Coordinates of C-alpha atoms (C1' of nucleotides) in Angstrom, one line a residue:
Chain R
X1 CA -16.3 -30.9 -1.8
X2 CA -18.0 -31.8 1.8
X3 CA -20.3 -34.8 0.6
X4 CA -21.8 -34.5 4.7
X5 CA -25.2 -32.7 4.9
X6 CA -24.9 -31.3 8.3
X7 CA -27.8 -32.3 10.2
X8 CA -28.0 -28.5 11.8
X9 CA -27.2 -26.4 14.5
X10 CA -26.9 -26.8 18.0
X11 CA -28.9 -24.2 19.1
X12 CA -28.9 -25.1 22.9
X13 CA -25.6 -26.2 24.2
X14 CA -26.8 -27.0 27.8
X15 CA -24.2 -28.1 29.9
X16 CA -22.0 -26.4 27.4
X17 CA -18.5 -25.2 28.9
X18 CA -17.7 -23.3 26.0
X19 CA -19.1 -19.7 27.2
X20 CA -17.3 -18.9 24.2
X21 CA -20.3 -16.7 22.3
X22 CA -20.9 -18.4 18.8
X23 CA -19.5 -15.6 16.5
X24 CA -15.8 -15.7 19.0
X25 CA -15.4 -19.1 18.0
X26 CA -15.4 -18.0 14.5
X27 CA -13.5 -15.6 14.8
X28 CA -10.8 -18.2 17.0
X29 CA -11.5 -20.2 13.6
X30 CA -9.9 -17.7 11.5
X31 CA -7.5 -16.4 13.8
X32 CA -5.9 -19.5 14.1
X33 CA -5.5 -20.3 10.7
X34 CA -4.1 -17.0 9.8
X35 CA -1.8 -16.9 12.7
X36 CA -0.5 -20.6 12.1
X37 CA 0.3 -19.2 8.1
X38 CA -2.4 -21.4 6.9
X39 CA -4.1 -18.5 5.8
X40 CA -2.5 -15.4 4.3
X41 CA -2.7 -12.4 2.6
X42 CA -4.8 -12.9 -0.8
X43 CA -6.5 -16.3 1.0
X44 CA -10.0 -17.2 0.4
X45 CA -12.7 -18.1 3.2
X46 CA -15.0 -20.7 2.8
X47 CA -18.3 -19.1 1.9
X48 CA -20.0 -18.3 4.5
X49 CA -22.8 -20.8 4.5
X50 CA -20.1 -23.3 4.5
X51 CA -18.4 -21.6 7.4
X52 CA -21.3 -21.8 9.3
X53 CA -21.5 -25.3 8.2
X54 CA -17.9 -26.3 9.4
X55 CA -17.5 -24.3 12.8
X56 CA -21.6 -25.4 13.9
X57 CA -23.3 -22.0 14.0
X58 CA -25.2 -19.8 12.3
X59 CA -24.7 -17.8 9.0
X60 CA -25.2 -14.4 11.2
X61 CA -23.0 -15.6 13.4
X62 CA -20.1 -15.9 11.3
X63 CA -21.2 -12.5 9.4
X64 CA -20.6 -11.0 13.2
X65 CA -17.2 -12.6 13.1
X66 CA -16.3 -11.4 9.8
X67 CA -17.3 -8.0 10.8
X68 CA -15.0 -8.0 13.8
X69 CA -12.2 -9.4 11.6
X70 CA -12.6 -6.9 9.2
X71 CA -12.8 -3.8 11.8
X72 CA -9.8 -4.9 12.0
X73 CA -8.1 -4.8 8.2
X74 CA -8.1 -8.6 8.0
X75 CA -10.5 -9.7 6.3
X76 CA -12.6 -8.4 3.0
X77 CA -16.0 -9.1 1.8
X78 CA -17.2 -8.5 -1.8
X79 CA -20.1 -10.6 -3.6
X80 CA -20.4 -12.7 -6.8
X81 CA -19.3 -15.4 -7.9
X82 CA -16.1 -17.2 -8.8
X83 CA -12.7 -15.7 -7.8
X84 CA -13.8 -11.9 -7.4
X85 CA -16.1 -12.5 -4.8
X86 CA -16.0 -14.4 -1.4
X87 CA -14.4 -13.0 2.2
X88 CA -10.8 -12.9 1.8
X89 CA -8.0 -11.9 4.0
X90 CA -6.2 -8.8 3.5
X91 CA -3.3 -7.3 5.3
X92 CA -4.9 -3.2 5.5
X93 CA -4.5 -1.8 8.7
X94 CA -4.1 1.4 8.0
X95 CA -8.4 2.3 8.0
X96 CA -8.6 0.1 11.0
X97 CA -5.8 2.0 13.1
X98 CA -7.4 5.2 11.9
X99 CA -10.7 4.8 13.2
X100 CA -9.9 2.5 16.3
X101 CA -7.2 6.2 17.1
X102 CA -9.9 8.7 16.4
X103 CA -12.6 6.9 18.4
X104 CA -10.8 6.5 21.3
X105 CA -9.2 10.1 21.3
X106 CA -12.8 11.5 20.7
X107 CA -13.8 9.1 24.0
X108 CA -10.1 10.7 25.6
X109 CA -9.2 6.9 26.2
X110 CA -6.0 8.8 25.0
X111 CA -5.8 12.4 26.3
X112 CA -4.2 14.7 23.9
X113 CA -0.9 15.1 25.2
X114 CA -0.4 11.7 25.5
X115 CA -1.1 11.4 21.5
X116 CA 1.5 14.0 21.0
X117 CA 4.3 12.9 22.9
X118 CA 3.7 9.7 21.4
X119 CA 3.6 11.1 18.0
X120 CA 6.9 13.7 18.3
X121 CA 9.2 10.2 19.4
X122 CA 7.4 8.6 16.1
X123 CA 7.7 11.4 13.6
X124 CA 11.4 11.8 15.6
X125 CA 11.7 8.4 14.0
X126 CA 10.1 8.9 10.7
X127 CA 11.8 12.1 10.0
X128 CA 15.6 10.6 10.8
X129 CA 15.2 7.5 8.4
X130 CA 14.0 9.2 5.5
X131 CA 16.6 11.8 5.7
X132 CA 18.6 9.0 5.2
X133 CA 16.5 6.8 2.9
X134 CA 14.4 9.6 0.7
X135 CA 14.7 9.6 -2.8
X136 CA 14.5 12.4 -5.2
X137 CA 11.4 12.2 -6.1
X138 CA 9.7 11.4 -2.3
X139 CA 11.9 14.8 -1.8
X140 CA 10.2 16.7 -4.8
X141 CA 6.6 15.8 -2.8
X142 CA 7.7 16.8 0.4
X143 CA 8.8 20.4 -1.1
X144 CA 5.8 20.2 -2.8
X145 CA 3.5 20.1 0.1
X146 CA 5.4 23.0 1.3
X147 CA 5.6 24.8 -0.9
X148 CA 2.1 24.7 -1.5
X149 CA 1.1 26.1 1.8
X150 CA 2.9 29.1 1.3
X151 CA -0.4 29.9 -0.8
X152 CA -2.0 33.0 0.8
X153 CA -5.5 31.8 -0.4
X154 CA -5.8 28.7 1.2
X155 CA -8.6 27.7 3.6
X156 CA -7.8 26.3 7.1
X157 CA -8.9 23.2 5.7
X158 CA -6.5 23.4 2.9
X159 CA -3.6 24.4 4.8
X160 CA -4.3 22.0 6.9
X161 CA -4.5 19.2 4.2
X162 CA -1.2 19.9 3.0
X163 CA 0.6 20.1 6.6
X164 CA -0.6 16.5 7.1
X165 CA 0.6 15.1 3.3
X166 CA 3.5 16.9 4.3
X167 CA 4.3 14.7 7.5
X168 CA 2.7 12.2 6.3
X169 CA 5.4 12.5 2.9
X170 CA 8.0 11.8 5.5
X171 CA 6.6 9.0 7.1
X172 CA 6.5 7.6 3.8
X173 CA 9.8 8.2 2.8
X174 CA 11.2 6.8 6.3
X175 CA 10.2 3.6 4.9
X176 CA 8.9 2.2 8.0
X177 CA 5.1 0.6 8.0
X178 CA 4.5 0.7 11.4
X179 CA 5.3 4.1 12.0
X180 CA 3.9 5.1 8.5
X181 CA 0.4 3.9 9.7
X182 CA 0.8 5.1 13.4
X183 CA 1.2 8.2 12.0
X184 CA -1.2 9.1 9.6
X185 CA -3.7 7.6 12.4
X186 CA -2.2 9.9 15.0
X187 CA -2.3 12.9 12.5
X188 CA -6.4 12.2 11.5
X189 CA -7.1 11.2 14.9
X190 CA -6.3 14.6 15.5
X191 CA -7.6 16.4 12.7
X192 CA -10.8 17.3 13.9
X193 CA -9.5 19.0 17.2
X194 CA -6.8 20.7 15.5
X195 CA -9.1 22.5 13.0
X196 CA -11.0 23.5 15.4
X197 CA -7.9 24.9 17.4
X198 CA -6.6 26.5 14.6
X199 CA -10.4 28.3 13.8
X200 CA -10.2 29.4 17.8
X201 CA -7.3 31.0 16.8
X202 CA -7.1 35.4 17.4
X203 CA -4.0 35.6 15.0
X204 CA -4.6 33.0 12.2
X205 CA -2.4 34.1 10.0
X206 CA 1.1 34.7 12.3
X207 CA 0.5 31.0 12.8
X208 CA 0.6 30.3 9.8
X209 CA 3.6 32.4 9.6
X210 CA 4.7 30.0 12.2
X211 CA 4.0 26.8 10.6
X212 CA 5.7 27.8 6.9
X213 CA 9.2 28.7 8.9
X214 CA 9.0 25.7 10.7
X215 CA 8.2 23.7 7.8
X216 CA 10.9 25.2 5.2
X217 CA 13.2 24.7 8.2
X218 CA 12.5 20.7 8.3
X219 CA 12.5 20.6 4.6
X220 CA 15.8 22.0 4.3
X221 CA 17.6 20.0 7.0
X222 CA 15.9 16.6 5.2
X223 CA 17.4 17.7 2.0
X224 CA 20.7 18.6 3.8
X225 CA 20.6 15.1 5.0
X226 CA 21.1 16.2 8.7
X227 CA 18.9 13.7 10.0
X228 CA 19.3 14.6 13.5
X229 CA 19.0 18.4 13.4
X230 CA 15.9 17.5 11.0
X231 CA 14.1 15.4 14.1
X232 CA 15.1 18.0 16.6
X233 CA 13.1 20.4 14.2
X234 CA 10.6 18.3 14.2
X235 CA 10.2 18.2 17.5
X236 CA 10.2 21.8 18.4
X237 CA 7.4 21.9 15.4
X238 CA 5.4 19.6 16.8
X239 CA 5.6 20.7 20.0
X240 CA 5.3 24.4 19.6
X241 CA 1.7 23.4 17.3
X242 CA 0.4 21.8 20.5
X243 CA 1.6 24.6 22.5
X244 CA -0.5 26.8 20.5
X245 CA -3.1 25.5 20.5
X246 CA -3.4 25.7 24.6
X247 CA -7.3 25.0 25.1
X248 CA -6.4 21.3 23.8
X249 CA -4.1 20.4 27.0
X250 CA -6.8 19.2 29.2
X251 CA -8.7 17.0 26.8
Chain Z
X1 CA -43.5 2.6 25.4
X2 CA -43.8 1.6 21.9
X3 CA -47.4 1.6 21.0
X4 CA -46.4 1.5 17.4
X5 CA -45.8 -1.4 16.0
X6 CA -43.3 -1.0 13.0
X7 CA -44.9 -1.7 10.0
X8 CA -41.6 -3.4 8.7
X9 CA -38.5 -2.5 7.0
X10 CA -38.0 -1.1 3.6
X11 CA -36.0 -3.8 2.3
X12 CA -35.4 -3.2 -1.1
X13 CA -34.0 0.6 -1.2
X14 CA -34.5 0.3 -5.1
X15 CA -32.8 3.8 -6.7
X16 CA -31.3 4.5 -3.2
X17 CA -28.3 6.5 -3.7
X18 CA -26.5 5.6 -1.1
X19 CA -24.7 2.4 -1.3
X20 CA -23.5 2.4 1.9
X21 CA -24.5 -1.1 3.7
X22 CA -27.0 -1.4 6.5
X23 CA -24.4 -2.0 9.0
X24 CA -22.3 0.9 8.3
X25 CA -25.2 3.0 8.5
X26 CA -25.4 2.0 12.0
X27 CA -21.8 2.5 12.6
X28 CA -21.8 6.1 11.1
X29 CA -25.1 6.6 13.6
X30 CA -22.7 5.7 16.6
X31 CA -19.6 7.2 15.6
X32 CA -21.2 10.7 14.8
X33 CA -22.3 10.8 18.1
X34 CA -19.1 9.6 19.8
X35 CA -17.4 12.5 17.7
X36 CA -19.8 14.7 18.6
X37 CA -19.8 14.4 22.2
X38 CA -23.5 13.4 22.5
X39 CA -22.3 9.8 23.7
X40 CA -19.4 9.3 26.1
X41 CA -17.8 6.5 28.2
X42 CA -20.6 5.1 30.2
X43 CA -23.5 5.8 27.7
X44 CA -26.2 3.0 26.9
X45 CA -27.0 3.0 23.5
X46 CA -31.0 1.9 22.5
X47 CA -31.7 -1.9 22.7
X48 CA -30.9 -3.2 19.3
X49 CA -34.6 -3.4 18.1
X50 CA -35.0 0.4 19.1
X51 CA -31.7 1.3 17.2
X52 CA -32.8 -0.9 14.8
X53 CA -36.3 1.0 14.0
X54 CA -34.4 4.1 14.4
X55 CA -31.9 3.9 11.8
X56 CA -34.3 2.5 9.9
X57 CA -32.2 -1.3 9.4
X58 CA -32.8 -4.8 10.5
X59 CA -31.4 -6.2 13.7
X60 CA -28.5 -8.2 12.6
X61 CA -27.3 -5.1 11.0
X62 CA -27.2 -3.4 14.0
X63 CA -25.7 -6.5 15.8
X64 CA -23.0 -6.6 12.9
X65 CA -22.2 -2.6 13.4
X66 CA -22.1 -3.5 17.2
X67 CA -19.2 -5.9 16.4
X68 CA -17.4 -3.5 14.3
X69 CA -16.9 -1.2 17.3
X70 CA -16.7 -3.8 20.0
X71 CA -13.6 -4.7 18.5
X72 CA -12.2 -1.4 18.0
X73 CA -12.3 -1.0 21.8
X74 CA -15.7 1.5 21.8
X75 CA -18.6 -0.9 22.6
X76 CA -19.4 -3.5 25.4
X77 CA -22.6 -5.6 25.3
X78 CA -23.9 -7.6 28.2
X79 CA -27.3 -9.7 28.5
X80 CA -30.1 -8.5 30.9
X81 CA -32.5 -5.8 31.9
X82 CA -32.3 -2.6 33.8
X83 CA -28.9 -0.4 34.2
X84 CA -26.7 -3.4 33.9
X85 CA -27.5 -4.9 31.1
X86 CA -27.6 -3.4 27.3
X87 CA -24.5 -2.0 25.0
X88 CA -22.3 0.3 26.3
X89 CA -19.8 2.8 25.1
X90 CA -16.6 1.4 26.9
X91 CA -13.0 2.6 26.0
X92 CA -10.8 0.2 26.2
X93 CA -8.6 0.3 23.1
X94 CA -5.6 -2.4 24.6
X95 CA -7.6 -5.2 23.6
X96 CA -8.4 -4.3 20.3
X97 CA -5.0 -3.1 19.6
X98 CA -3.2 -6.0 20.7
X99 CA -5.3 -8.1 18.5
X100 CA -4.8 -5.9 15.4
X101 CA -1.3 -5.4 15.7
X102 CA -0.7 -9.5 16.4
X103 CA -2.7 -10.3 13.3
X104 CA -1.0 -8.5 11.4
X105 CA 2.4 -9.2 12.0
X106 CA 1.4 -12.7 11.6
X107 CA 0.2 -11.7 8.3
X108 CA 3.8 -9.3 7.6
X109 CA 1.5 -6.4 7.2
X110 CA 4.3 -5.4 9.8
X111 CA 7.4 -6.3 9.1
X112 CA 9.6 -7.4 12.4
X113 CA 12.2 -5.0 11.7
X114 CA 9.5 -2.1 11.2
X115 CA 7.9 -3.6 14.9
X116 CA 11.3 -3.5 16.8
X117 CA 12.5 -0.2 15.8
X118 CA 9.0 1.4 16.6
X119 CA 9.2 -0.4 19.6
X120 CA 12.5 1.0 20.5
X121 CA 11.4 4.5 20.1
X122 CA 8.4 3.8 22.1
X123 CA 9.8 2.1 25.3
X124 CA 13.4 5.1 25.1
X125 CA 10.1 7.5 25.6
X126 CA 8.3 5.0 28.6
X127 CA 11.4 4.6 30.0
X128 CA 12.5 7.8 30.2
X129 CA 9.1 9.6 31.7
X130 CA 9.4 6.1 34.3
X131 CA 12.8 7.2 35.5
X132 CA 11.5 10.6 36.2
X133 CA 7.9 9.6 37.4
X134 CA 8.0 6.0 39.0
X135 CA 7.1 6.0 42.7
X136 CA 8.7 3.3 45.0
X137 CA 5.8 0.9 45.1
X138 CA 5.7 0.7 40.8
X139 CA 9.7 0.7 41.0
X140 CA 9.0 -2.8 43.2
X141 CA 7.0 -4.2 40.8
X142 CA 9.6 -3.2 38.3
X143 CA 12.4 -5.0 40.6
X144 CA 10.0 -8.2 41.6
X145 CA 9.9 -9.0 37.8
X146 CA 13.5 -8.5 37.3
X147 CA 14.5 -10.9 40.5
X148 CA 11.5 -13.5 39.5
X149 CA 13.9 -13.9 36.2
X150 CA 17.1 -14.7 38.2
X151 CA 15.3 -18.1 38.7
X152 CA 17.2 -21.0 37.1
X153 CA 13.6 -22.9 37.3
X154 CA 11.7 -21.0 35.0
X155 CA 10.6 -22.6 31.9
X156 CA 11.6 -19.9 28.9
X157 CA 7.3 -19.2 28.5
X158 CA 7.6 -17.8 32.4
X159 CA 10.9 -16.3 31.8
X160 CA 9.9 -14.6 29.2
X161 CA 6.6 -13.6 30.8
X162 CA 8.3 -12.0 33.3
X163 CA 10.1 -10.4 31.2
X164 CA 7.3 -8.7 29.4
X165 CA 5.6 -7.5 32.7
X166 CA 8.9 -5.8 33.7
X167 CA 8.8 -3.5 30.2
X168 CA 5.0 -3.1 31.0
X169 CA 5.4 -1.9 34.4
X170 CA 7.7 0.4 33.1
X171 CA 5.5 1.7 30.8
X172 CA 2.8 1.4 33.4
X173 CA 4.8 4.1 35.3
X174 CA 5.6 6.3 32.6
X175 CA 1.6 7.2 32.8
X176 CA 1.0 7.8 28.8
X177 CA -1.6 6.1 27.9
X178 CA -1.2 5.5 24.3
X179 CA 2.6 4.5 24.7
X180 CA 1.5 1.8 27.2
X181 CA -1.3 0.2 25.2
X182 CA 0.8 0.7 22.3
X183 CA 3.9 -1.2 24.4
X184 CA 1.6 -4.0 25.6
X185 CA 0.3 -4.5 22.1
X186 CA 3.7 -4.3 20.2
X187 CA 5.4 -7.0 22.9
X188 CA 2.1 -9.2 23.1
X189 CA 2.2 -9.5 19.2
X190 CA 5.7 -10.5 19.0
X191 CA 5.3 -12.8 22.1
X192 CA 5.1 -16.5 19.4
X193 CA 7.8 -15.4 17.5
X194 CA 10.3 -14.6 20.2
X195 CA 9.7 -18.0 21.8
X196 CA 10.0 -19.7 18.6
X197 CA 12.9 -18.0 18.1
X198 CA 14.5 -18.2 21.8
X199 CA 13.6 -22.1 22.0
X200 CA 15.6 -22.0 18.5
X201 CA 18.6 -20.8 20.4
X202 CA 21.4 -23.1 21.1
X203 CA 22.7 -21.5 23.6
X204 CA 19.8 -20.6 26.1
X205 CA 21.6 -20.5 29.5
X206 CA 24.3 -17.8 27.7
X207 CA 21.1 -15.9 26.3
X208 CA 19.3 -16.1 29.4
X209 CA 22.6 -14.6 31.2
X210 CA 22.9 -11.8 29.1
X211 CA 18.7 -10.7 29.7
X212 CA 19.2 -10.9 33.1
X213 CA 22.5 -8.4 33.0
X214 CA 20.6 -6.2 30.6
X215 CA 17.2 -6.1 32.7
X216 CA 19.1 -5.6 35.9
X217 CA 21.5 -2.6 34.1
X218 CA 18.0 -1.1 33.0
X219 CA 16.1 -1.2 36.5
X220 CA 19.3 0.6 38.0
X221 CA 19.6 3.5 36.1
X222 CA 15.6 4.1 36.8
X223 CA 16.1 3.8 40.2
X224 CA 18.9 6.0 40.1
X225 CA 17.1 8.2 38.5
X226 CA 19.0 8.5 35.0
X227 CA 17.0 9.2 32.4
X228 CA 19.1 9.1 29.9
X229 CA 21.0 6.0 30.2
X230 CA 17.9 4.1 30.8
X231 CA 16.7 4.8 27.7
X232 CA 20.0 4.1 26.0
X233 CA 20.5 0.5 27.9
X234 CA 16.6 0.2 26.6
X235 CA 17.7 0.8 23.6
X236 CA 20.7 -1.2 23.3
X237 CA 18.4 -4.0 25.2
X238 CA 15.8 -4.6 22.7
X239 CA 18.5 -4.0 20.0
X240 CA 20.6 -6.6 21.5
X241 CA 17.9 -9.2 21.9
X242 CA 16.0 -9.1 18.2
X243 CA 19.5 -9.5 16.8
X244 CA 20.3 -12.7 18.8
X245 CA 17.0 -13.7 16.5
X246 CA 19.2 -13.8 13.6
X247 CA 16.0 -15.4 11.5
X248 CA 13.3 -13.2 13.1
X249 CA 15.0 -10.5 10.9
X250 CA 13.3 -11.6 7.2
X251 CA 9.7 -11.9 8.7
Chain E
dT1 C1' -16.4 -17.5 -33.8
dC2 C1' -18.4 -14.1 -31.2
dA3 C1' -21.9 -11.9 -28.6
dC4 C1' -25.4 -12.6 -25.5
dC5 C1' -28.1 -14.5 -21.9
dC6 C1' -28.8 -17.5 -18.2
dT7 C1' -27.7 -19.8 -14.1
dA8 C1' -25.1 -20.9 -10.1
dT9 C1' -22.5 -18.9 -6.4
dT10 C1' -21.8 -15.5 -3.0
dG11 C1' -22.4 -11.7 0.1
dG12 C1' -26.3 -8.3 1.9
dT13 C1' -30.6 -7.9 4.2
dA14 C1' -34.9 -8.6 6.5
dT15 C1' -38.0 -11.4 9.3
dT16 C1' -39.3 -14.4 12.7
dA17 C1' -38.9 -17.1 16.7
dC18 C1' -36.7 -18.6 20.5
dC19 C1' -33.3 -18.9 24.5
dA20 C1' -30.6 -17.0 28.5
dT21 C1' -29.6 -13.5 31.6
dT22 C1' -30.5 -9.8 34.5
dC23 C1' -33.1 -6.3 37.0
dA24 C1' -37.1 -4.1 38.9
dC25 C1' -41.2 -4.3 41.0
dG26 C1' -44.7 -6.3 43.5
dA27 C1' -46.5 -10.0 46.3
dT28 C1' -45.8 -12.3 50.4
dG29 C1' -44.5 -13.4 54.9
dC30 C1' -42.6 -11.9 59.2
Chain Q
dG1 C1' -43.6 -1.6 58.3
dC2 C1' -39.9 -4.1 56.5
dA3 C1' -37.3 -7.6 54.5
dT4 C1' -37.5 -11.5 51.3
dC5 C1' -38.7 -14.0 47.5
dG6 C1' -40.5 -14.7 43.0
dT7 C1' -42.1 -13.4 38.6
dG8 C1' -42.3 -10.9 34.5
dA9 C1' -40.3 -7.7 31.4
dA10 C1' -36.4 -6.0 28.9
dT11 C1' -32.2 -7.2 26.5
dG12 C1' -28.5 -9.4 24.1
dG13 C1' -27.5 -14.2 21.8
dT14 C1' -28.6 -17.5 18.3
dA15 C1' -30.8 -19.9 14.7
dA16 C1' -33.6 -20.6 10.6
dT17 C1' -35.4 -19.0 6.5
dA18 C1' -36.2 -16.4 2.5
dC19 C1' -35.1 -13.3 -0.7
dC20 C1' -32.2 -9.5 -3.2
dA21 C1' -28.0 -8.0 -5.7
dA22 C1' -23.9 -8.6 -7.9
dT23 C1' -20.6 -11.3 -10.4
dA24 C1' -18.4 -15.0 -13.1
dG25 C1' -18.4 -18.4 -16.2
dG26 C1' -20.5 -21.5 -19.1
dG27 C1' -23.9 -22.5 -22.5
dT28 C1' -26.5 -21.1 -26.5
dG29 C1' -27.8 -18.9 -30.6
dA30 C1' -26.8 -15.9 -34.5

DNA sequence: TCACCCTATTGGTATTACCATTCACGATGC
DNA sequence: GCATCGTGAATGGTAATACCAATAGGGTGA
């Protein structure tokens, strides 16, 4: 396809308008397209010689854009030839809202308690739908997390590991993609800071103490199927954790 | 400085482990040092050919890394010499939230449904902490948006403009950070489809009737100072208006 | 017919050379 | 001495080119 040659770049725009930077209007290329439907999940970009070819920059320019794009879990570069290779547009926010969370609560764009409040009305959320929705089986891994931190020889780490799969379980179960992904991003955001409360900690282990009640108490009201004593619970939990933990208030 | 004068890149890395790319090598240089502490808001990172010689990488890898964390919010760049000009750590995640979240509801990475009832969660909280914490000049800005609506001049884009900067003010005054950005982002992604959907309507002026009820219901209870029944006329509000989009619901 | 290699395609990277913008410092004039 | 202006250096922005590495698919030989 494309019989033109392209007699080349522009590379002085004088009088140009457009203080649009040359990699943005890639990226306004793409966006476009993938907001108007013309491009969706599983979609394949022009390569990106011939992107640069068809927007009138450079090839770096559009690998800035498709950096950007894919910071942001929508797009996907992988080389070769034929269908497996090429940029194309995935649908993955999950790493993106992750790193764009822990970033920013390591810079305290979001101060601590902020995070939690937002993330007890969230898990609130998570925790009443899949009392509701959960299946037998997403029930079986939520015990199982549980009932794997009950283990006496775990690390901090560890214990800490299955706490998250734990909530994270739940968010699953609730069904809810949004809040699934908000989640886990709130939860590793905060994973750093909260081991390091937990290793601050004089009385480890009646924590921990703590944490198991609390736990079997959520467990048992999800399997109960009393969705809202089982977001009250986790509530309290999540609340009483940050409490804790009080050197983490003012960050 | 720099009386060396870089005797060039290694660019073939033959039997180098690690197969991470040039650019993320970059990235993981910057992030460690946001996690760490060593860079905060308001740092200046090394020009691009410094960082470049330091991490040992060509420039457009560190201009492609740059991009990955401009648009997660963490990076600024500007032109120019001295103190003003250079890459910055910023931390300003709203932007890059807002596009994430857009692009992928456009792509259904987020299902409407999933959007609207995280969004309802999210503005019960914002409301809530507003009714409690609002002084009188945010409540006016709250109020001016709800009168501007009771024009029967406004085009539905300005209507529903106004509309959205009512719910931000609101979370504006509920002073959490991550629920605002989170707000904006949700209602800024969703903005296209709700006018498709509300220029789909066949009965705008009866629509139009029952938003203006429902905002002015809302903005009463915060000034009175009720709490809960703000939340729950928030609720019932944002409830109320997806469902009038009957065919918003399968997106 | 099947296995193998070879080539075209594509992203990954480096290098070089400019342009455009901004500030700091020094020269210049008062 | 002080203010003003200009110039140069530093810095991001962009383009052009050349090559590497990985992959798929077709062509070729056994």
């Amino acid at each position: 396809m494309c019989g033109m040659k392209a007699a080349g770049y522009a590379q002085v725009m004088s009088s140009e308008v457009t203080s649009k930077k040359a990699w943005e209007q890639v990226v306004d290329w793409v966006e476009q397209r993938v907001l108007s439907g013309e491009l969706v999940v599983g979609s394949t970009l022009p390569a990106e010689r011939d992107l640069a070819l068809r927007v009138g920059v450079s090839r770096p320019a559009v690998r800035e854009a498709v950096r950007t794009l894919q910071a942001s879990g929508v797009l996907r570069s992988s080389v070769g030839a034929g269908g497996s290779g090429g940029t194309t547009v995935t649908g993955v926010p999950h790493q993106a809202l992750t790193k764009l969370l822990r970033m920013h609560v390591a810079l305290a764009s979001f101060p601590a308690t902020d995070v939690t409040q937002v993330r007890v009305v969230l898990e609130r959320l998570s925790t009443s739908l899949a009392t509701q929705r959960a299946d037998s089986e997403q029930l079986a891994g939520m015990r199982a997390q549980v009932e794997l931190m009950d283990d006496d020889g775990l690390s901090i780490e560890e214990f800490n590991g299955h706490d998250t799969q734990f909530h994270v379980a739940i968010a699953e179960a609730a069904g809810n993609r949004l809040a699934t992904d908000l989640t886990v991003a709130i939860r590793e955001s905060m994973r750093d800071p909260i081991l390091e409360g937990l290793y601050a900690l004089d009385d480890w282990k009646r924590v921990r103490g703590l944490l198991r009640t609390e736990h079997h108490a959520v467990l048992s009201a999800i399997e109960g199927r009393r969705a809202d004593e089982a977001a009250d619970l986790v509530e309290e939990h999540i609340r009483a954790a940050f409490a804790r933990m009080s050197w983490l208030h003012d960050r």
